[in-house]
Amino acid sequence: MTASLYKHKILILDFGSQYTQLIARRIREAHVYCEIHPYNMSLDDMEAFLPKGIVLSGGPLSIYDKDAPLSDPRILQLSIPVLGICYGMQYMTHVLGGVVGQAREREYGHAIIEILDDQGLFHGLGQEDGEVVWMSHGDRIEKMPPGFSVLARSKNSPVAAMADRKKRLYGVQFHPEVAHTPNGAKILSNFLFEICGCEPSWTMASFVRRTIRNLREEIGNERVICGISGGVDSSVTAVLLHKAVDKQLSCIFVDNGLLRRGETKEVMELFGKRYGIDLHLVDASEHFLDQLKGVTDPEKKRKIIGREFIRVFEKKAKELGKVTYLAQGTLYPDVIESVSFKGPSATIKSHHNVGGLPSVMKLKLVEPLRELFKDEVRQVGRELGLPNELVMRQPFPGPGLAVRILGEVTRDRLEVLRAADVIVVDEIRGAGLYEKVWQAFAVLLPVKTVGVMGDERTYENVIAVRIVDSLDAMTADWTKVPYDVLARISNRIINSVKGVNRVVYDISSKPPSTIEWE
Ligand code: XMP
């Protein structure tokens, strides 16, 4: 595990809170490496991880629930600093001989805490009118375990924060990791630097240096292939590998005929010409469109595209001769074995990724981005000199425009959608919104409506415009785009895209809708 390379690291034990990933984000933003592991990680594994500190996350259950998650209590005797957050604090209290009281109702939202001890965890805080924090808890601490003292209190929580300074055990009832706790980052930094003695050594520049060195060692003289999709993750993966093993890397870009306008050319120019990567374009567009002929069911479309992608990729890879490794742009959120992040969305649509490739092709995997969150990948991209438009590119689904054309995917309908898509993106960029929203795109609907153009009656297609705000695609809300921007999008599409006489704006949030229409 590469983690052992980072000397100053924090272990986060996940008790199922929706905020666990945020704890990791905040710690990494303070330039300290951390990993999330399930609450039931074995004591041996915890010790082997060599953490400078441990954070116990919150969780949805009460310590008194039948299935309450319990870690090995010996973690509190390892002489490693521990910070328990919400449920983590209650767990600590429970196993160390304190009393957790069952609340009649949850305390949820903003609260003011009064800081009683502004050393250590709350160093630099402690305004006279109190600190604003975000609470989300049912149970609370009624009696602290022996050896603990109160660090802060609020109206509803007589023990809003506590510590056994000697043993370096800390607990907070509120959530320092969320943005609603304005000084939360400072509190976490105090834990990292003052209490755990971490050094802020996790930077993307050091990540790049280390990763290139490791990749060289791991790959030796073998050959690697990497699929490029035009998205950030595969691009960064390819460039890292190129820097590490240069000519031993071959990249494959499959044009499945479902890409946006100009995409193939852009990818070939950037990676082939500018970076000089050995890049192989497979133009399989005819093949994919043939396979999709007459298919209208969304899941069938996805399955066909996934299956054909693997076939095409495998065939090309074979032509390239003996290859040992397959590089993939897997990110940290996909590998966290956590209680809380495998949300329901994974099973709602069969997401097409290259996940099936390694087992089919019997290749060894290299996943240089396995430790990174998306915004860290973007920073790595910048570090590697990738253009900003690529680094900040919005997500684009694997099955491409096929899931944005409701009904049958045909060449003509693809052209209509491409033309509308260019306008949506262009106007959103022009309004300075491209990097602010999660995604902005057009969808071609399988209905025709009546319109009038000049003196003529028209009977043409409808384009739906979908623009959403989101943090992680698990939930999303439609963006309140200014009316004049929507008006320009609509006018330009209706005036210039042949075959469209109506534009509608999608005002559904996720859940209950999803971001894509299929
Ligand atoms: P939904 O539509 O499920 O989409 O709300 C969530 C996010 O995932 C993207 N998406 C996909 N990405 N393969 C992908 O690689 C897919 O099959 C796929 N389907 C949806 C979508 O664009 C959004 O960002």
Coordinates of C-alpha atoms and ligand atoms in Angstrom, one line a residue:
M1 CA 0.0 0.0 0.0
T2 CA 1.4 3.4 -1.0
A3 CA 0.0 4.9 2.1
S4 CA 3.0 3.8 4.1
L5 CA 5.0 6.4 2.1
Y6 CA 3.3 9.2 3.9
K7 CA 4.8 9.5 7.3
H8 CA 2.3 11.9 8.8
K9 CA -1.1 10.4 8.3
I10 CA -4.5 10.2 10.0
L11 CA -6.8 7.3 10.2
I12 CA -10.5 8.0 10.0
L13 CA -12.8 5.3 11.2
D14 CA -16.2 5.4 9.6
F15 CA -19.3 4.9 11.7
G16 CA -21.6 5.6 8.8
S17 CA -22.0 9.4 8.9
Q18 CA -23.0 11.2 5.7
Y19 CA -20.1 13.6 6.5
T20 CA -17.2 11.1 6.8
Q21 CA -15.9 11.9 3.4
L22 CA -15.9 15.6 4.4
I23 CA -13.7 14.9 7.3
A24 CA -11.2 13.4 4.9
R25 CA -11.5 16.4 2.5
R26 CA -10.9 18.9 5.3
I27 CA -7.8 17.0 6.6
R28 CA -6.3 16.7 3.1
E29 CA -7.0 20.4 2.6
A30 CA -4.8 21.0 5.6
H31 CA -2.1 19.0 3.6
V32 CA -2.2 16.0 5.8
Y33 CA -2.7 12.5 4.2
C34 CA -5.6 10.5 5.6
E35 CA -7.6 7.4 4.8
I36 CA -11.1 6.3 5.7
H37 CA -11.6 2.7 6.9
P38 CA -14.6 0.9 8.3
Y39 CA -15.1 1.2 12.1
N40 CA -14.4 -2.5 12.5
M41 CA -10.9 -2.4 11.2
S42 CA -8.7 -4.8 13.2
L43 CA -6.4 -3.4 15.9
D44 CA -3.4 -4.9 14.0
D45 CA -4.3 -3.2 10.8
M46 CA -4.8 0.1 12.7
E47 CA -1.4 -0.2 14.3
A48 CA 0.2 -1.2 11.0
F49 CA -1.2 1.9 9.4
L50 CA 1.0 4.0 11.8
P51 CA -1.4 6.9 12.2
K52 CA -0.3 10.1 13.9
G53 CA -3.9 10.4 15.0
I54 CA -7.3 8.8 14.7
V55 CA -10.7 10.4 14.0
L56 CA -13.9 8.6 14.9
S57 CA -16.7 9.8 12.6
G58 CA -20.3 10.4 13.4
G59 CA -23.0 7.9 12.6
P60 CA -26.7 7.6 12.2
L61 CA -27.3 5.2 15.1
S62 CA -27.5 5.6 18.9
I63 CA -24.9 3.8 20.9
Y64 CA -27.8 2.0 22.5
D65 CA -29.1 0.6 19.3
K66 CA -28.9 -3.2 18.9
D67 CA -26.7 -2.9 15.8
A68 CA -24.6 0.1 17.1
P69 CA -21.2 0.0 15.4
L70 CA -18.4 -0.6 18.0
S71 CA -14.7 -0.4 17.3
D72 CA -12.1 -2.4 19.1
P73 CA -11.9 -0.3 22.4
R74 CA -8.2 -0.8 22.6
I75 CA -7.8 1.9 20.0
L76 CA -8.2 4.3 22.9
Q77 CA -5.1 2.8 24.6
L78 CA -2.7 3.0 21.8
S79 CA -1.2 6.3 23.0
I80 CA -2.3 7.8 19.7
P81 CA -4.4 11.0 19.8
V82 CA -8.1 10.4 19.1
L83 CA -10.8 12.8 18.1
G84 CA -14.4 11.5 18.4
I85 CA -17.0 13.5 16.4
C86 CA -20.7 13.2 17.5
Y87 CA -21.3 9.4 17.5
G88 CA -17.5 9.0 17.8
M89 CA -17.6 11.0 21.0
Q90 CA -20.5 9.0 22.3
Y91 CA -18.8 5.8 21.5
M92 CA -15.7 7.0 23.4
T93 CA -17.8 8.0 26.4
H94 CA -19.6 4.7 26.4
V95 CA -16.6 2.5 26.4
L96 CA -14.5 4.6 28.8
G97 CA -17.1 4.5 31.5
G98 CA -19.1 7.7 31.0
V99 CA -22.8 8.0 30.5
V100 CA -24.5 8.8 27.2
G101 CA -28.0 10.1 27.6
Q102 CA -30.8 9.2 25.2
A103 CA -32.4 12.4 23.9
R104 CA -36.1 12.7 23.3
E105 CA -35.5 14.7 20.2
R106 CA -32.6 15.5 17.8
E107 CA -30.8 18.7 18.0
Y108 CA -30.2 19.7 14.4
G109 CA -28.8 22.9 12.9
H110 CA -26.8 25.9 14.1
A111 CA -25.9 26.1 17.8
I112 CA -23.6 28.4 19.8
I113 CA -21.0 26.9 22.0
E114 CA -19.2 28.6 24.8
I115 CA -15.5 27.7 24.9
L116 CA -14.2 27.0 28.4
D117 CA -10.7 26.1 27.4
D118 CA -9.0 27.8 24.5
Q119 CA -5.8 25.7 24.5
G120 CA -5.2 22.7 22.3
L121 CA -8.3 21.8 20.3
F122 CA -9.8 25.3 20.5
H123 CA -6.6 27.3 20.3
G124 CA -7.2 30.7 18.7
L125 CA -10.9 30.4 19.2
G126 CA -13.3 31.5 21.9
Q127 CA -15.0 34.7 21.0
E128 CA -17.0 36.3 23.7
D129 CA -20.3 35.8 22.0
G130 CA -19.5 32.1 21.4
E131 CA -18.6 30.0 18.4
V132 CA -21.2 29.0 15.8
V133 CA -21.2 25.2 15.2
W134 CA -23.3 22.7 13.4
M135 CA -25.1 20.1 15.5
S136 CA -26.8 17.0 14.3
H137 CA -27.3 14.6 17.2
G138 CA -29.9 12.8 19.3
D139 CA -27.9 11.4 22.2
R140 CA -25.6 13.6 24.3
I141 CA -23.0 13.2 27.0
E142 CA -24.6 13.1 30.5
K143 CA -21.4 12.1 32.4
M144 CA -17.9 12.2 31.1
P145 CA -15.6 9.2 31.6
P146 CA -13.1 9.5 34.4
G147 CA -10.1 11.8 33.5
F148 CA -12.1 14.0 31.1
S149 CA -12.9 17.7 31.5
V150 CA -15.3 19.9 29.6
L151 CA -13.8 22.1 26.8
A152 CA -17.1 23.7 25.6
R153 CA -20.8 23.7 26.3
S154 CA -23.9 24.8 24.6
K155 CA -27.5 25.3 25.7
N156 CA -28.5 21.8 24.9
S157 CA -25.2 20.0 25.4
P158 CA -23.5 20.6 28.8
V159 CA -20.6 18.7 27.3
A160 CA -20.3 20.0 23.7
A161 CA -16.6 19.2 23.7
M162 CA -14.4 17.2 26.2
A163 CA -10.8 16.0 26.6
D164 CA -8.6 13.8 28.6
R165 CA -5.5 15.8 27.8
K166 CA -3.1 13.3 29.4
K167 CA -4.2 10.5 27.1
R168 CA -4.8 12.9 24.2
L169 CA -8.4 11.8 23.8
Y170 CA -10.9 14.4 22.5
G171 CA -14.5 14.5 21.7
V172 CA -16.8 17.1 20.0
Q173 CA -20.6 16.8 19.9
F174 CA -20.8 19.1 16.8
H175 CA -19.5 18.6 13.3
P176 CA -16.2 20.6 12.6
E177 CA -16.0 19.1 9.1
V178 CA -19.1 20.9 7.7
A179 CA -19.0 24.4 6.2
H180 CA -21.8 25.4 8.7
T181 CA -19.1 25.3 11.4
P182 CA -17.2 28.4 10.3
N183 CA -14.1 27.7 12.4
G184 CA -14.3 23.9 11.9
A185 CA -11.2 23.8 9.7
K186 CA -9.2 25.6 12.5
I187 CA -10.4 23.1 15.1
L188 CA -9.4 20.2 12.8
S189 CA -6.0 21.9 12.1
N190 CA -5.4 22.2 15.9
F191 CA -6.0 18.5 16.3
L192 CA -3.7 17.7 13.4
F193 CA -0.8 20.0 14.2
E194 CA -1.0 20.9 17.9
I195 CA -2.3 17.6 19.2
C196 CA -1.0 14.9 16.7
G197 CA 2.1 16.8 15.7
C198 CA 1.5 16.3 12.0
E199 CA 3.5 18.1 9.3
P200 CA 1.6 19.5 6.4
S201 CA 3.5 17.5 3.8
W202 CA 0.6 16.2 1.6
T203 CA 0.8 18.4 -1.5
M204 CA 0.0 17.6 -5.1
A205 CA 3.5 18.4 -6.2
S206 CA 4.9 15.8 -3.8
F207 CA 2.2 13.4 -4.9
V208 CA 3.2 13.8 -8.5
R209 CA 6.9 13.2 -7.7
R210 CA 6.2 10.2 -5.6
T211 CA 3.7 8.7 -8.0
I212 CA 6.0 8.9 -11.0
R213 CA 8.8 7.3 -9.0
N214 CA 6.5 4.5 -7.8
L215 CA 5.1 3.9 -11.2
R216 CA 8.6 3.5 -12.6
E217 CA 9.4 1.0 -10.0
E218 CA 6.2 -0.9 -10.3
I219 CA 6.1 -1.2 -14.0
G220 CA 9.8 -1.7 -14.7
N221 CA 10.3 -2.5 -18.4
E222 CA 6.8 -3.8 -19.0
R223 CA 4.2 -2.2 -21.2
V224 CA 1.0 -0.4 -20.2
I225 CA -2.2 0.5 -21.9
C226 CA -4.6 3.1 -20.9
G227 CA -8.0 4.0 -22.2
I228 CA -8.5 7.7 -22.7
S229 CA -12.1 9.1 -22.6
G230 CA -11.5 12.8 -22.8
G231 CA -12.4 13.2 -19.2
V232 CA -10.2 14.5 -16.4
D233 CA -9.5 11.2 -14.6
S234 CA -8.2 9.2 -17.6
S235 CA -6.3 12.2 -18.9
V236 CA -4.4 12.7 -15.7
T237 CA -3.8 9.0 -15.4
A238 CA -2.3 8.9 -19.0
V239 CA -0.1 11.9 -18.5
L240 CA 1.3 10.6 -15.2
L241 CA 2.1 7.3 -16.8
H242 CA 3.6 9.0 -19.8
K243 CA 5.9 11.0 -17.5
A244 CA 6.8 7.8 -15.7
V245 CA 7.3 5.2 -18.4
D246 CA 7.2 7.3 -21.6
K247 CA 7.3 4.9 -24.6
Q248 CA 6.2 1.9 -22.7
L249 CA 2.7 3.5 -22.5
S250 CA 0.1 3.1 -25.3
C251 CA -3.2 4.8 -25.1
I252 CA -6.4 3.8 -26.8
F253 CA -9.2 6.3 -27.6
V254 CA -12.4 4.7 -28.7
D255 CA -14.7 6.9 -30.8
N256 CA -18.0 5.3 -30.2
G257 CA -19.9 7.8 -32.3
L258 CA -21.6 9.1 -29.2
L259 CA -19.2 11.9 -28.4
R260 CA -19.7 15.6 -28.4
R261 CA -18.8 17.7 -31.4
G262 CA -15.1 18.1 -32.0
E263 CA -14.1 15.8 -29.1
T264 CA -12.1 13.3 -31.1
K265 CA -10.0 16.0 -32.7
E266 CA -9.3 17.7 -29.4
V267 CA -8.1 14.5 -27.7
M268 CA -5.9 13.5 -30.6
E269 CA -4.3 16.9 -30.8
L270 CA -3.7 17.2 -27.1
F271 CA -2.4 13.8 -26.2
G272 CA -1.1 12.6 -29.6
K273 CA 0.5 15.8 -30.9
R274 CA 1.2 18.0 -27.8
Y275 CA 2.2 15.3 -25.4
G276 CA 3.6 12.9 -27.9
I277 CA 1.8 10.0 -26.3
D278 CA 1.5 6.8 -28.4
L279 CA -2.2 7.2 -29.0
H280 CA -4.4 4.9 -31.0
L281 CA -7.7 6.1 -32.2
V282 CA -10.2 3.4 -32.9
D283 CA -13.1 4.8 -35.0
A284 CA -15.8 2.4 -34.0
S285 CA -18.7 4.8 -34.5
E286 CA -20.3 2.9 -37.3
H287 CA -20.1 -0.3 -35.3
F288 CA -21.7 1.2 -32.2
L289 CA -24.5 2.9 -34.1
D290 CA -25.2 -0.4 -35.9
Q291 CA -25.5 -2.2 -32.6
L292 CA -27.8 0.5 -31.2
K293 CA -30.1 0.4 -34.2
G294 CA -33.7 0.1 -33.1
V295 CA -32.8 0.1 -29.4
T296 CA -34.9 2.4 -27.2
D297 CA -34.6 0.9 -23.7
P298 CA -32.0 2.8 -21.6
E299 CA -30.6 -0.2 -19.8
K300 CA -30.2 -2.1 -23.1
K301 CA -28.3 0.9 -24.6
R302 CA -25.9 1.0 -21.6
K303 CA -25.3 -2.8 -21.7
I304 CA -24.6 -2.7 -25.5
I305 CA -22.3 0.2 -25.2
G306 CA -20.4 -1.4 -22.2
R307 CA -20.1 -4.7 -24.0
E308 CA -18.9 -3.3 -27.3
F309 CA -16.5 -1.0 -25.6
I310 CA -14.8 -3.9 -24.0
R311 CA -14.7 -5.8 -27.3
V312 CA -13.3 -3.0 -29.3
F313 CA -10.7 -2.1 -26.6
E314 CA -9.6 -5.7 -26.2
K315 CA -9.2 -6.2 -29.9
K316 CA -7.0 -3.1 -30.2
A317 CA -5.0 -4.0 -27.2
K318 CA -4.2 -7.4 -28.7
E319 CA -2.9 -5.7 -31.9
L320 CA -0.5 -3.7 -29.7
G321 CA 1.4 -6.9 -28.7
K322 CA 2.4 -8.0 -25.3
V323 CA 1.1 -5.7 -22.6
T324 CA 1.2 -6.4 -18.8
Y325 CA -0.6 -3.5 -17.3
L326 CA -3.9 -1.7 -17.7
A327 CA -4.0 1.8 -16.2
Q328 CA -7.3 3.1 -14.9
G329 CA -8.3 6.4 -13.4
T330 CA -10.1 5.0 -10.3
L331 CA -10.6 7.6 -7.6
Y332 CA -10.6 7.4 -3.9
P333 CA -14.4 7.6 -3.4
D334 CA -14.7 4.4 -5.5
V335 CA -12.4 2.5 -3.3
I336 CA -13.4 3.6 0.2
E337 CA -14.8 0.5 1.9
S338 CA -17.1 2.7 3.9
V339 CA -20.4 2.2 5.6
S340 CA -21.9 5.4 4.2
F341 CA -20.8 6.1 0.7
K342 CA -22.1 3.3 -1.4
G343 CA -25.3 5.2 -2.0
P344 CA -28.3 3.8 -3.8
S345 CA -27.5 5.5 -7.1
A346 CA -25.0 2.8 -8.1
T347 CA -27.8 0.3 -8.5
I348 CA -30.3 2.6 -10.2
K349 CA -28.5 2.8 -13.5
S350 CA -25.8 0.3 -14.6
H351 CA -23.0 2.7 -14.9
H352 CA -20.7 1.9 -17.8
N353 CA -17.1 2.1 -16.8
V354 CA -14.0 0.2 -17.9
G355 CA -14.4 -1.9 -14.7
G356 CA -15.0 -5.1 -16.7
L357 CA -11.7 -4.8 -18.6
P358 CA -9.0 -6.1 -16.3
S359 CA -10.7 -9.4 -15.6
V360 CA -11.6 -10.0 -19.2
M361 CA -8.1 -9.1 -20.4
K362 CA -6.1 -10.7 -17.6
L363 CA -4.0 -7.6 -17.1
K364 CA -2.6 -6.2 -13.9
L365 CA -4.1 -3.0 -12.8
V366 CA -2.3 0.3 -12.1
E367 CA -4.5 2.9 -10.6
P368 CA -2.3 5.9 -9.7
L369 CA -5.3 8.1 -8.6
R370 CA -6.7 5.6 -6.1
E371 CA -5.8 7.8 -3.2
L372 CA -7.3 11.1 -4.6
F373 CA -10.5 13.0 -4.4
K374 CA -11.8 14.6 -7.6
D375 CA -10.5 18.1 -6.8
E376 CA -7.1 16.7 -5.9
V377 CA -7.0 15.0 -9.4
R378 CA -7.7 18.4 -10.9
Q379 CA -4.8 19.9 -8.9
V380 CA -2.6 17.1 -10.2
G381 CA -3.8 17.9 -13.7
R382 CA -2.7 21.5 -13.3
E383 CA 0.6 20.4 -11.8
L384 CA 1.1 18.3 -15.0
G385 CA 0.3 21.3 -17.2
L386 CA -3.0 20.1 -18.6
P387 CA -5.1 22.9 -20.1
N388 CA -7.7 24.4 -17.7
E389 CA -10.6 23.5 -20.0
L390 CA -9.7 19.9 -19.6
V391 CA -8.9 20.0 -15.9
M392 CA -12.3 21.7 -15.2
R393 CA -14.3 19.6 -17.7
Q394 CA -17.7 18.7 -16.5
P395 CA -18.5 15.0 -16.1
F396 CA -19.7 13.2 -19.2
P397 CA -21.3 9.8 -19.0
G398 CA -19.6 6.7 -20.4
P399 CA -22.5 5.9 -22.7
G400 CA -22.2 9.4 -24.1
L401 CA -25.0 11.1 -26.0
A402 CA -26.8 7.8 -26.2
V403 CA -28.4 8.4 -22.8
R404 CA -29.3 12.0 -23.8
I405 CA -31.2 10.9 -26.8
L406 CA -34.5 9.4 -25.6
G407 CA -35.7 6.7 -27.9
E408 CA -33.6 5.4 -30.8
V409 CA -30.0 6.8 -31.4
T410 CA -29.6 7.7 -35.0
R411 CA -26.9 9.7 -36.9
D412 CA -29.5 12.4 -37.6
R413 CA -30.6 12.7 -34.0
L414 CA -27.0 12.7 -32.8
E415 CA -26.3 15.7 -35.1
V416 CA -29.4 17.6 -33.7
L417 CA -28.3 16.9 -30.1
R418 CA -24.6 17.9 -30.8
A419 CA -25.7 21.2 -32.3
A420 CA -27.9 22.0 -29.3
D421 CA -25.2 20.8 -26.8
V422 CA -22.6 23.2 -28.2
I423 CA -25.0 26.1 -27.7
V424 CA -25.9 25.2 -24.1
V425 CA -22.2 24.8 -23.1
D426 CA -21.2 28.0 -25.0
E427 CA -23.8 30.1 -23.3
I428 CA -23.1 28.7 -19.9
R429 CA -19.4 29.4 -20.4
G430 CA -20.2 32.9 -21.7
A431 CA -22.2 33.6 -18.6
G432 CA -19.3 32.5 -16.4
L433 CA -21.2 29.6 -15.1
Y434 CA -19.4 26.6 -16.6
E435 CA -17.1 26.0 -13.6
K436 CA -19.8 26.8 -11.1
V437 CA -22.4 24.3 -12.1
W438 CA -22.0 20.5 -11.9
Q439 CA -23.2 19.8 -15.4
A440 CA -25.0 21.7 -18.2
F441 CA -26.3 19.8 -21.3
A442 CA -29.1 19.2 -23.8
V443 CA -31.4 16.2 -24.0
L444 CA -33.3 15.3 -27.2
L445 CA -36.8 14.1 -26.4
P446 CA -38.7 11.6 -28.5
V447 CA -41.8 13.9 -28.9
K448 CA -42.7 16.4 -31.6
T449 CA -44.7 19.5 -31.0
V450 CA -46.4 22.1 -33.1
G451 CA -44.9 25.5 -33.7
V452 CA -45.0 28.3 -36.2
M453 CA -42.1 29.8 -38.1
G454 CA -42.7 32.6 -40.5
D455 CA -46.2 31.8 -41.6
E456 CA -45.6 28.1 -41.7
R457 CA -46.8 25.5 -39.3
T458 CA -43.9 23.3 -38.0
Y459 CA -44.0 20.0 -36.3
E460 CA -40.5 19.4 -34.8
N461 CA -38.4 18.1 -31.9
V462 CA -38.1 19.3 -28.3
I463 CA -34.8 19.9 -26.6
A464 CA -34.7 19.8 -22.8
V465 CA -31.9 21.8 -21.1
R466 CA -30.6 20.2 -17.9
I467 CA -28.3 22.3 -15.7
V468 CA -27.6 21.2 -12.2
D469 CA -25.7 22.1 -9.0
S470 CA -24.2 19.2 -7.1
L471 CA -21.2 18.4 -4.9
D472 CA -20.8 14.7 -5.7
A473 CA -23.6 13.7 -8.1
M474 CA -25.4 11.8 -5.3
T475 CA -27.8 14.6 -4.9
A476 CA -28.4 17.6 -7.2
D477 CA -30.6 20.6 -7.6
W478 CA -31.5 22.4 -10.8
T479 CA -29.6 25.6 -11.2
K480 CA -31.4 28.9 -11.0
V481 CA -29.9 30.1 -14.2
P482 CA -30.7 33.8 -15.0
Y483 CA -33.6 34.1 -17.4
D484 CA -31.6 36.0 -20.0
V485 CA -29.1 33.1 -20.2
L486 CA -32.0 30.7 -20.6
A487 CA -33.5 33.0 -23.2
R488 CA -30.3 33.1 -25.2
I489 CA -29.9 29.3 -25.1
S490 CA -33.5 28.8 -26.3
N491 CA -33.4 31.4 -29.0
R492 CA -30.1 30.2 -30.4
I493 CA -31.2 26.5 -30.4
I494 CA -34.6 27.2 -32.0
N495 CA -33.1 29.6 -34.6
S496 CA -30.1 27.6 -35.6
V497 CA -30.7 23.9 -34.9
K498 CA -32.6 22.4 -37.7
G499 CA -35.4 20.1 -36.5
V500 CA -36.0 21.8 -33.1
N501 CA -38.9 24.2 -32.5
R502 CA -39.2 24.1 -28.7
V503 CA -36.8 24.2 -25.7
V504 CA -37.8 23.4 -22.1
Y505 CA -35.9 23.7 -18.9
D506 CA -35.7 20.7 -16.5
I507 CA -36.6 21.8 -13.0
S508 CA -36.3 18.5 -11.2
S509 CA -33.9 17.8 -8.3
K510 CA -32.1 14.5 -7.6
P511 CA -33.7 12.6 -5.8
P512 CA -36.3 11.9 -6.9
S513 CA -35.1 12.5 -10.5
T514 CA -31.6 11.7 -11.7
I515 CA -29.2 14.0 -13.4
E516 CA -29.2 12.2 -16.8
W517 CA -32.6 11.5 -18.3
E518 CA -31.8 7.8 -19.0
Ligands
XMP1 P1 -27.3 10.2 -12.6 O1 -28.0 10.3 -13.9 O2 -27.3 8.8 -12.1 O3 -25.8 10.6 -12.9 O4 -27.9 11.1 -11.6 C1 -24.9 10.9 -11.9 C2 -23.6 11.3 -12.5 O5 -23.0 10.2 -13.2 C3 -22.9 10.5 -14.6 N1 -23.3 9.2 -15.3 C4 -22.5 8.3 -15.8 N2 -21.1 8.3 -15.8 N3 -21.2 6.2 -16.9 C5 -20.5 7.2 -16.3 O6 -19.3 7.2 -16.4 C6 -22.6 6.2 -16.9 O7 -23.2 5.3 -17.4 C7 -23.2 7.3 -16.3 N4 -24.5 7.6 -16.1 C8 -24.6 8.8 -15.5 C9 -23.8 11.6 -14.9 O8 -23.4 12.4 -16.0 C10 -23.8 12.4 -13.6 O9 -22.6 13.2 -13.5

